[in-house]
Coordinates of C-alpha atoms in Angstrom, one line a residue:
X1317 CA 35.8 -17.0 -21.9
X1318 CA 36.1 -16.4 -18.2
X1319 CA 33.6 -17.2 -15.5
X1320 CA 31.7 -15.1 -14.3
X1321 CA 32.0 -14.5 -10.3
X1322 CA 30.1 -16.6 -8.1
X1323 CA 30.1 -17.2 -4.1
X1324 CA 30.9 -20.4 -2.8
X1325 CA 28.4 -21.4 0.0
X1326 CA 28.9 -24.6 1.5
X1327 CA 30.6 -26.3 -1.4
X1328 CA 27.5 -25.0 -3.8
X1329 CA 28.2 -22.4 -6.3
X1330 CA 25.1 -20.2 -6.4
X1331 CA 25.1 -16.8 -8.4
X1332 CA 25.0 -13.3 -6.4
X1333 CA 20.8 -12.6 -6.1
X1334 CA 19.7 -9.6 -4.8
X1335 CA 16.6 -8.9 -2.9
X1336 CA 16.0 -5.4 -0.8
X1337 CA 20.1 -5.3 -1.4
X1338 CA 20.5 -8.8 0.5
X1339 CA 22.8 -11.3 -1.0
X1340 CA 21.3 -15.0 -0.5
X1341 CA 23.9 -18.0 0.4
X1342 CA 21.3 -20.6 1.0
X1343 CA 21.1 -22.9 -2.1
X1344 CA 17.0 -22.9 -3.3
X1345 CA 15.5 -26.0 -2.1
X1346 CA 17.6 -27.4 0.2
X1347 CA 15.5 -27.3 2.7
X1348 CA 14.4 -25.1 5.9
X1349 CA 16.8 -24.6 8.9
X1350 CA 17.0 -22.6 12.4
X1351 CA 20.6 -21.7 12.8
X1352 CA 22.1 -21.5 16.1
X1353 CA 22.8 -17.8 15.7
X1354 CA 19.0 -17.2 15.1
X1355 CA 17.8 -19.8 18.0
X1356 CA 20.1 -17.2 19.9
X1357 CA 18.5 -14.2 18.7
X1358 CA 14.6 -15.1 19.2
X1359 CA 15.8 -16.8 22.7
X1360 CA 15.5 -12.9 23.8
X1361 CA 12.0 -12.1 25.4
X1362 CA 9.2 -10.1 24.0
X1363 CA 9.5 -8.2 21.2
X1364 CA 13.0 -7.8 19.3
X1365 CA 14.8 -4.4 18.8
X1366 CA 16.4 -4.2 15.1
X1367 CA 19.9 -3.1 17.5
X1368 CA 19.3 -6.6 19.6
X1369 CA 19.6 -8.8 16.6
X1370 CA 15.8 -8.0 14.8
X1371 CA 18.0 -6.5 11.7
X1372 CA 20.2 -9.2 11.8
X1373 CA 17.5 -11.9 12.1
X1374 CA 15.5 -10.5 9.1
X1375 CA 18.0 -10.7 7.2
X1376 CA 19.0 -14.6 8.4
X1377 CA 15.5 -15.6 8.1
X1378 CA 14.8 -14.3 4.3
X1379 CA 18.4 -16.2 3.7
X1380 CA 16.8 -19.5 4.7
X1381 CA 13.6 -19.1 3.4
X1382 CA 15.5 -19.7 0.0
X1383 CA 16.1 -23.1 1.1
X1384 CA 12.3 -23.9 1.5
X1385 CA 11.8 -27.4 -0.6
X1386 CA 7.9 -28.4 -0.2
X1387 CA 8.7 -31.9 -0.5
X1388 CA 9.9 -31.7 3.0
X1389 CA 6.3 -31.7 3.6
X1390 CA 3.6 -34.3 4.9
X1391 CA 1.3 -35.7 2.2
X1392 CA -1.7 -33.2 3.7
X1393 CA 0.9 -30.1 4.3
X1394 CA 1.5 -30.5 0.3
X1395 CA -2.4 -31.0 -0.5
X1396 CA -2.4 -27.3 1.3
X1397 CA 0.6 -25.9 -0.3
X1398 CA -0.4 -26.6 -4.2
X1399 CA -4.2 -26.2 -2.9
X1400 CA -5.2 -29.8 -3.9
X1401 CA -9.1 -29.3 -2.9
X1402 CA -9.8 -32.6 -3.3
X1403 CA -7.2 -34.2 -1.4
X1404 CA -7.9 -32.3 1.4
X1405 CA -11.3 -32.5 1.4
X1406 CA -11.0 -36.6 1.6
X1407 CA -8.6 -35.9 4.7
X1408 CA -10.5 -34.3 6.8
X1409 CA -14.4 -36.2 6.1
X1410 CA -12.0 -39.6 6.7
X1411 CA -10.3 -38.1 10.0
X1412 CA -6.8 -39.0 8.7
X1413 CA -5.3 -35.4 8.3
X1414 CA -3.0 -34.1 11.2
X1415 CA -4.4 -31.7 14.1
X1416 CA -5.3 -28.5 12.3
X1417 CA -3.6 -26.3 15.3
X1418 CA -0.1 -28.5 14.2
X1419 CA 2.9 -26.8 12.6
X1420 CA 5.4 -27.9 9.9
X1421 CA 8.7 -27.7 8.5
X1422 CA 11.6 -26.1 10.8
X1423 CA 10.2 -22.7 10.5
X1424 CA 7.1 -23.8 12.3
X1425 CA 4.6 -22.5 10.0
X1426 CA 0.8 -23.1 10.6
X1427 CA -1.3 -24.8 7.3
X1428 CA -2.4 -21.8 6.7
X1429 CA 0.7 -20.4 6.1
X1430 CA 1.7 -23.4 3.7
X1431 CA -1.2 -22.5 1.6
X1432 CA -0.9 -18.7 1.6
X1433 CA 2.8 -20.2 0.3
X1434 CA 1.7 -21.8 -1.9
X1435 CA -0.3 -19.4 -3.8
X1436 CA 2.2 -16.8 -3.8
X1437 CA 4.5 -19.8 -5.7
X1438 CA 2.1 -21.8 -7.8
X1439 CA -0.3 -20.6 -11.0
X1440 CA -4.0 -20.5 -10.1
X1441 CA -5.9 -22.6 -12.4
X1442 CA -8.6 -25.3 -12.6
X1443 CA -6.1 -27.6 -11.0
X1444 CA -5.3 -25.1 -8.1
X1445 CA -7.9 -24.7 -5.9
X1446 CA -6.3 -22.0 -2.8
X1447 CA -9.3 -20.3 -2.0
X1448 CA -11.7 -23.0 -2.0
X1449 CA -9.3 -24.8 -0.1
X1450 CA -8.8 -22.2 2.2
X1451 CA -12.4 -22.2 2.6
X1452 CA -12.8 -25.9 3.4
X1453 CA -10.1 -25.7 6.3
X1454 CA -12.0 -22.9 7.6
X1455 CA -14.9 -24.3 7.8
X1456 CA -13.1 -27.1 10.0
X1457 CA -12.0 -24.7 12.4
X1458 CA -8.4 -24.0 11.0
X1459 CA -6.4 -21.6 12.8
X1460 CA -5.6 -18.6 11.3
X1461 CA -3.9 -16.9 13.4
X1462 CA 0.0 -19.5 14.5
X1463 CA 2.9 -17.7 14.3
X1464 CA 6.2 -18.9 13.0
X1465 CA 9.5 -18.8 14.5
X1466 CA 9.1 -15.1 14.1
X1467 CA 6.0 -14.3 14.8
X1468 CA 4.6 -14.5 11.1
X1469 CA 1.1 -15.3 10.5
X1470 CA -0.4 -16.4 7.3
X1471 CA -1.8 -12.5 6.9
X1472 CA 2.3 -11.7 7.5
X1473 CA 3.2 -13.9 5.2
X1474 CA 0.6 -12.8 2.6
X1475 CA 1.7 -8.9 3.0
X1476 CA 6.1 -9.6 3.0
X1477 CA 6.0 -11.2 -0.4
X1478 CA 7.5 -8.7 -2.5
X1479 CA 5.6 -10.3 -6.1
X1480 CA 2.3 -8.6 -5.9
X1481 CA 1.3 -10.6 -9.0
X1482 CA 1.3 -13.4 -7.0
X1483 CA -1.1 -12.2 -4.2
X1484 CA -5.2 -13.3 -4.1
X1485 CA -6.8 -10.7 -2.3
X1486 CA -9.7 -13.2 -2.4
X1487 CA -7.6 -15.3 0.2
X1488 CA -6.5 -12.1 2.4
X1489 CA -10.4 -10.9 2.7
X1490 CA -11.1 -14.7 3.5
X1491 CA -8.6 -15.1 6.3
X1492 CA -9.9 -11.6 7.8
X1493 CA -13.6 -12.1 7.9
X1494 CA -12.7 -15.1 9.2
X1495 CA -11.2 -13.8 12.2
X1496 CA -8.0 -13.7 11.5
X1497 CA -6.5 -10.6 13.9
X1498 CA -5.4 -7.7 11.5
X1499 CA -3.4 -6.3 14.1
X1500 CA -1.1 -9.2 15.5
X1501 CA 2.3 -8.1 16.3
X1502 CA 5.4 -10.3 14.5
X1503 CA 8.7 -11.0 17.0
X1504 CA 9.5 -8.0 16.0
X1505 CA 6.3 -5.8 16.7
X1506 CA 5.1 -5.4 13.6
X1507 CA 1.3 -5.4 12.7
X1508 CA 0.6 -7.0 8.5
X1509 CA -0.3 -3.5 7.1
X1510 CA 2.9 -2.6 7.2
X1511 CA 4.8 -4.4 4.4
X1512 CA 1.8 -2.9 2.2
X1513 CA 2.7 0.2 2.8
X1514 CA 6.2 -0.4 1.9
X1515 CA 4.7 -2.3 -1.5
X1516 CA 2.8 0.5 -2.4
X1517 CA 0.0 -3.1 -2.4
X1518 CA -3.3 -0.5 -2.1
X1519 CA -5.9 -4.1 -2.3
X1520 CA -4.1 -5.4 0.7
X1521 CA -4.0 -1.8 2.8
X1522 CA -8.2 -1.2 1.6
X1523 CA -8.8 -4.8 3.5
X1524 CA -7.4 -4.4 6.8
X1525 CA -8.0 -1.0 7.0
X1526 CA -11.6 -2.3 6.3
X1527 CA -11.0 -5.0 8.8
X1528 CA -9.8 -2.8 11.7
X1529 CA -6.1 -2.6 11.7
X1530 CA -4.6 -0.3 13.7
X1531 CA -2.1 2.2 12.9
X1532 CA -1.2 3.6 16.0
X1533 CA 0.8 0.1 17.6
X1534 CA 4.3 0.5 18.2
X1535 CA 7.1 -2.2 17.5
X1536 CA 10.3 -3.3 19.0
X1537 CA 11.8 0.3 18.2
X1538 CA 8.8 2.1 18.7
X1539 CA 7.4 2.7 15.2
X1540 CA 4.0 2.5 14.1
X1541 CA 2.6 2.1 10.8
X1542 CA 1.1 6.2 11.6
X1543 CA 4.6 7.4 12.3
X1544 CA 5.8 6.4 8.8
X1545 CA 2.6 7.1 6.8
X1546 CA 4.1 10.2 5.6
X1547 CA 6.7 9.0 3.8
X1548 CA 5.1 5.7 2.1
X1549 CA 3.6 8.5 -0.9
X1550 CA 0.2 9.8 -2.3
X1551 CA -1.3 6.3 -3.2
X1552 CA -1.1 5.2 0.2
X1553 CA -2.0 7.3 2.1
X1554 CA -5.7 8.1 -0.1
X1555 CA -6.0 4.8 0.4
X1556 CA -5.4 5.2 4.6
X1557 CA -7.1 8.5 5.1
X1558 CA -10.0 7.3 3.1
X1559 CA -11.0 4.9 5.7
X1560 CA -9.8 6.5 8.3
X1561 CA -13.0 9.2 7.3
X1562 CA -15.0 6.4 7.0
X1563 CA -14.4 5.0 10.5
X1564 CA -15.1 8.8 11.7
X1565 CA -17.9 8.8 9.7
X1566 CA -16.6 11.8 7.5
X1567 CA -17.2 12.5 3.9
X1568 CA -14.9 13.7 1.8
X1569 CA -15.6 15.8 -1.9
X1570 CA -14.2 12.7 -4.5
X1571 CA -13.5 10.1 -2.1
X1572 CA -13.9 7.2 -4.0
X1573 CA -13.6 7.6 -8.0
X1574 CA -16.9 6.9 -8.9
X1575 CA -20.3 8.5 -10.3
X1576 CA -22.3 10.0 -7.5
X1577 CA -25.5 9.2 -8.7
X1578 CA -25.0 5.3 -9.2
X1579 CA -21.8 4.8 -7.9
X1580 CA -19.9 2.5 -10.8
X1581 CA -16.7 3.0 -11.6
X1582 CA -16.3 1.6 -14.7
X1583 CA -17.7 4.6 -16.9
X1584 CA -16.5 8.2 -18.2
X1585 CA -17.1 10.6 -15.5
X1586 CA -18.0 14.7 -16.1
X1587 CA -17.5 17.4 -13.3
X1588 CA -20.5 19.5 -12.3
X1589 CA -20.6 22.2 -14.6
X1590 CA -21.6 24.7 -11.4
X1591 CA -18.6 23.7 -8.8
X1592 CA -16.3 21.4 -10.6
X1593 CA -16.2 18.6 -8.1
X1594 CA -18.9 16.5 -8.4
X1595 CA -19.1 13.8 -10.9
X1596 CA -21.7 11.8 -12.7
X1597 CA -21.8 9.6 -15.6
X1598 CA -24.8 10.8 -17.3
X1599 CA -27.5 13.6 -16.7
X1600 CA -29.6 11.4 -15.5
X1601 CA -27.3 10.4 -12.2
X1602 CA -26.9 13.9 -12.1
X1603 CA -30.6 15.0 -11.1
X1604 CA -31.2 11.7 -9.0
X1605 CA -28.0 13.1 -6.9
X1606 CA -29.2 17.2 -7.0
X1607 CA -30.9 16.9 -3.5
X1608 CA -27.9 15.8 -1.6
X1609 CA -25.5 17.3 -3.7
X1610 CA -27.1 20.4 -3.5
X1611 CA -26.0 21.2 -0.1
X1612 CA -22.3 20.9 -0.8
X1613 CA -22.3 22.6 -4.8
X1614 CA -20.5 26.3 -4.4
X1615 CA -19.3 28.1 -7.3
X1616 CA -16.4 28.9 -8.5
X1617 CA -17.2 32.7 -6.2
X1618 CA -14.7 34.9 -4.9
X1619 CA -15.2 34.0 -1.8
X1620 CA -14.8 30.0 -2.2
X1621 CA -11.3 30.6 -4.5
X1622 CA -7.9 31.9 -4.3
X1623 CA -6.0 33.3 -7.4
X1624 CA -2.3 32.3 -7.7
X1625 CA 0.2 33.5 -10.3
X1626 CA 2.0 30.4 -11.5
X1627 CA 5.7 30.6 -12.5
X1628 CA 7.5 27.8 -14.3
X1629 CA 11.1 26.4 -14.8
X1630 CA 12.9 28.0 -17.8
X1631 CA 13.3 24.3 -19.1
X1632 CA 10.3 22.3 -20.5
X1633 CA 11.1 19.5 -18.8
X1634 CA 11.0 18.4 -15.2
X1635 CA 11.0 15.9 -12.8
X1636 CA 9.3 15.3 -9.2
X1637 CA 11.8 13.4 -6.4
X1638 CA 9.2 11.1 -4.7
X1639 CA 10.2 10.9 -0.9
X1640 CA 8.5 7.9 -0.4
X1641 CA 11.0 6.3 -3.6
X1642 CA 14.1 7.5 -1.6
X1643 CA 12.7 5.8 1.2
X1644 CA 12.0 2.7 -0.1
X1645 CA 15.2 2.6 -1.8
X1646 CA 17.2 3.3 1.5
X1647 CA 15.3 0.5 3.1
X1648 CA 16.2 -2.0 0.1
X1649 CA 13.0 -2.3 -1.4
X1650 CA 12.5 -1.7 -5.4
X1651 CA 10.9 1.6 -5.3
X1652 CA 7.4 2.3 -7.7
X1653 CA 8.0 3.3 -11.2
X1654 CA 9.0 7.1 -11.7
X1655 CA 6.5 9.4 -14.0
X1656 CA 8.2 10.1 -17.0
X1657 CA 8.7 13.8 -17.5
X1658 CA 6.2 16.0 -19.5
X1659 CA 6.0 19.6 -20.5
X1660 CA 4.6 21.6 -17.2
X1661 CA 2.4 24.5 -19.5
X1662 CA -1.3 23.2 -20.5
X1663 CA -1.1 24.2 -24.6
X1664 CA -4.9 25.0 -24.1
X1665 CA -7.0 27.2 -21.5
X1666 CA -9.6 27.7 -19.8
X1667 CA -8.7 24.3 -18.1
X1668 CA -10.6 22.6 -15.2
X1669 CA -8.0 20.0 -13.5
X1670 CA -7.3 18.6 -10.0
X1671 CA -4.5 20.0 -8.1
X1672 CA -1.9 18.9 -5.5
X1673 CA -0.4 22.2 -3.8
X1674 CA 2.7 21.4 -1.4
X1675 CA 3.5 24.3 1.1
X1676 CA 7.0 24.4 2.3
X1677 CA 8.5 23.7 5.7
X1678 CA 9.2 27.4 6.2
X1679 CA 6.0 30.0 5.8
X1680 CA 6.0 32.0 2.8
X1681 CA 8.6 29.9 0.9
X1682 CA 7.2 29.0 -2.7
X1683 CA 4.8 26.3 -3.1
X1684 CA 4.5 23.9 -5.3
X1685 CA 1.7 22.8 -7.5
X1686 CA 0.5 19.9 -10.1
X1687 CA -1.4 17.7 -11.7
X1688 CA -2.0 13.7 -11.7
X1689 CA -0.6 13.3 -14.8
X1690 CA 2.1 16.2 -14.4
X1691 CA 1.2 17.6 -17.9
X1692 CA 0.8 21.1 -15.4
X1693 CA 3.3 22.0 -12.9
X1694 CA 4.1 24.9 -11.5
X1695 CA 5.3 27.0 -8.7
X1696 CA 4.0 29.7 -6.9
X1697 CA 5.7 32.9 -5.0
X1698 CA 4.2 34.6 -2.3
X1699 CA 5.5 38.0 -3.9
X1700 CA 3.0 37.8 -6.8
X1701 CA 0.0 37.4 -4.9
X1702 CA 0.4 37.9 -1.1
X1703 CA -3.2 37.9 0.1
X1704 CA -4.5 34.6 -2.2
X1705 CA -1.0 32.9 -1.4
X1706 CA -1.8 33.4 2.2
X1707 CA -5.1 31.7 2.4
X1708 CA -4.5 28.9 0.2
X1709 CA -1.3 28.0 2.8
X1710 CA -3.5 28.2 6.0
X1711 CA -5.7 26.1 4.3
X1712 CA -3.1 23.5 3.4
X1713 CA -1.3 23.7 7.1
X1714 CA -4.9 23.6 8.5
X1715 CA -6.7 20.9 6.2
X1716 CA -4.3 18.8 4.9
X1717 CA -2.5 15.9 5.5
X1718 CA 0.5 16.6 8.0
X1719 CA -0.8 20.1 6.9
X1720 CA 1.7 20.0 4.0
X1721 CA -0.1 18.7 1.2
X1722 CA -4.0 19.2 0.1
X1723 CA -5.7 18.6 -3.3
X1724 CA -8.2 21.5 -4.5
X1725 CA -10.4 21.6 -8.0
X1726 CA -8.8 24.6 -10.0
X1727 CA -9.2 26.3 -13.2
X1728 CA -6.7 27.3 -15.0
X1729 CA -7.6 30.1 -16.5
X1730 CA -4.1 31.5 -18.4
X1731 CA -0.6 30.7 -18.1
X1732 CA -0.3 33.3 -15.7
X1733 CA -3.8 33.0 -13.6
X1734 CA -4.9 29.9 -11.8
X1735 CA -7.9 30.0 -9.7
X1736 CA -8.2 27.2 -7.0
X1737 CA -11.6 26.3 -5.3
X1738 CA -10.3 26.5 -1.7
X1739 CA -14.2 26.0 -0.4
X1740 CA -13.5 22.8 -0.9
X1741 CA -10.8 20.7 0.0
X1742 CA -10.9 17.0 -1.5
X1743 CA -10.3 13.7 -0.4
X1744 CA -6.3 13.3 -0.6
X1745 CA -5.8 11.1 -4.2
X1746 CA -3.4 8.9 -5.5
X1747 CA -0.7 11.5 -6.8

């Protein structure tokens, strides 16, 4: 039976592995180095343009990181790395651990880097201790905030690794009420929140939106984490605008997913019989919220709703082309799973649902409409109802997000009749 291919990489025959499309040549494990073509690169001052070697040095950098073996490592550095509590602890009450501010290995990584490696690599159990350990250093003063060869922090390295199974948010809300700066800039100019975007990792953009990042700082090629919002899909951005609000102090109808009256979100929610968008858990929730929910409850009146005549594909079938998935897959990164396809007619009506409208670029053009789960979706010509189609697009272009895209409680009232509560736009959800 023949071989199958392999590349030949200084003398070691390793097989092709792909990661955001790279091919790796390092062998794993044997061990960390600095080429002279990357000592070249990050000789360049400031930050690094992907056109003056940033691409190039990316790509070199993730190559070596293969060859990371953590028995290169001091006896403390590997107490870090597989979070040995214990050992640590006895290092630093009997002085004998190494200066705190030190790096290691020939990337130059801070400790705690090594142990945000190391749990991204090892199994938390009872003989992993990260967090605690974490903790400990701390507590002693630990830096949390050294950059590598390339400007990576330990809240870098916790966002770039691709395995979201791996990550402890636990250690990332640690490191940032610790101090660690949620907006330091890589070689390269890029802030952490920005490989969360890219991972769709919605635990990891809630904490340093909650700690302050900012979206608005430029890198090497003058893109910000803003600039590229649009295109990183529904989950992220609800997760972005919804503490954006919060920093403006703005309220939003269903926010958060959660009963109004006592707030868990662990329980089966019903709408507010009267407007459709509140939600409560039991009756009880429901009268201690009246008084503040009062001011906001509008019927479902004329003047708070726009009918729409939907009109539907002549097959039963259809699928959505997420942007942000294109995007993601031109930039080499595995893009989130697709919704499998599901008949666009409800089978019963009236129906009370949540609603994404999208307005076309060009005014007047069809919009198109559906729901979470996709079991509705529909589109809608300005031909069949000129006035309603009208208002509900000025209140897309002038209330939602990029004024493109808006979410709206509806009822669906017949295959052909679907009334949307325009009185009240909601808080932009995960879909």
């Amino acid at each position: 039976m023949p071989s199958k291919k392999r590349n030949q990489t200084q003398g070691y025959q390793v097989p092709d592995r792909i990661l955001g499309g790279q091919r790796f040549t390092v062998r794993p494990g044997s061990g960390l180095v600095v080429t002279d073509e990357m000592r070249q690169i990050l000789a360049q001052p400031g930050f690094i343009k992907d056109k003056e070697g940033g691409s190039r040095l990316r790509r070199l950098y993730i190559d070596h990181s293969i060859g990371f073996n953590p028995n290169e490592l001091s006896e403390f550095g590997m107490a870090c790395f597989v979070g040995a509590f214990d050992a640590v602890q006895q290092a630093l009450e009997s002085g004998t651990h190494p200066s705190l501010d030190g790096t290691v290995t020939a990337f130059q990584a801070g400790y705690a880097t090594i142990l945000i490696w190391g749990s991204q690599r090892i199994p938390n159990d009872h003989r992993t201790r990260h967090l605690d350990t974490l903790r400990l250093l701390v507590s002693h003063k630990l830096p949390l905030d050294i950059p590598d060869i390339c400007g990576f922090t330990a809240l870098h390295h916790f966002a770039i690794n691709p395995n979201s199974s791996s990550r402890d948010y636990d250690l990332l809300r640690l490191m940032l009420e610790s101090g660690a700066n949620p907006n330091v800039q890589d070689r390269y100019g890029v802030v952490p929140i920005y490989p969360t975007f890219e991972q769709i990792a919605i635990p990891g953009i809630e904490l340093f939106m909650e700690f302050g990042a900012d979206l608005d700082i430029e890198d090497a090629d003058g893109i910000t984490p803003n600039k590229v919002l649009i295109n990183m899909g529904p989950e992220v951005t609800a997760a972005v605008q919804k503490w954006l609000r919060k920093r403006a102090g703005i309220e939003a109808a269903r926010q958060d997913k959660c009963c109004e009256g006592c707030l868990r979100t662990d329980v089966v929610l019903k709408n507010c019989a009267r407007c459709q968008v509140g939600r409560y858990c039991s009756k009880e929730c429901q009268r201690t919220a009246w008084p503040t929910h009062r001011r906001i409850c509008r019927l479902f009146s004329e003047s708070a709703t726009a009918t729409l005549k939907p009109f539907y594909v002549d097959f039963p079938f259809t699928t959505i082309v997420s942007t942000s998935n294109l995007v993601r897959q031109a930039n080499g990164i595995t893009p989130a799973p697709t919704t499998s396809t599901k008949k666009v007619k409800p089978l019963d009506y009236p129906k009370d649902i949540v609603i994404k409208v999208q307005i076309a670029m060009s005014r007047g053009s069809p919009m198109m409409i559906y729901t979470k789960r996709k079991d509705f979706l529909c589109h809608v010509r300005r031909s069949d109802a000129p006035r309603d189609f009208d208002i509900v697009e000025n209140v897309v272009m002038t209330k939602g997000f990029s004024g493109l895209k808006a979410y709206f409680a509806a009822t669906l009232k017949s295959e052909n009749e679907l009334v949307v509560k325009i009185a009240d736009v909601l808080a932009e959800q995960p879909f």
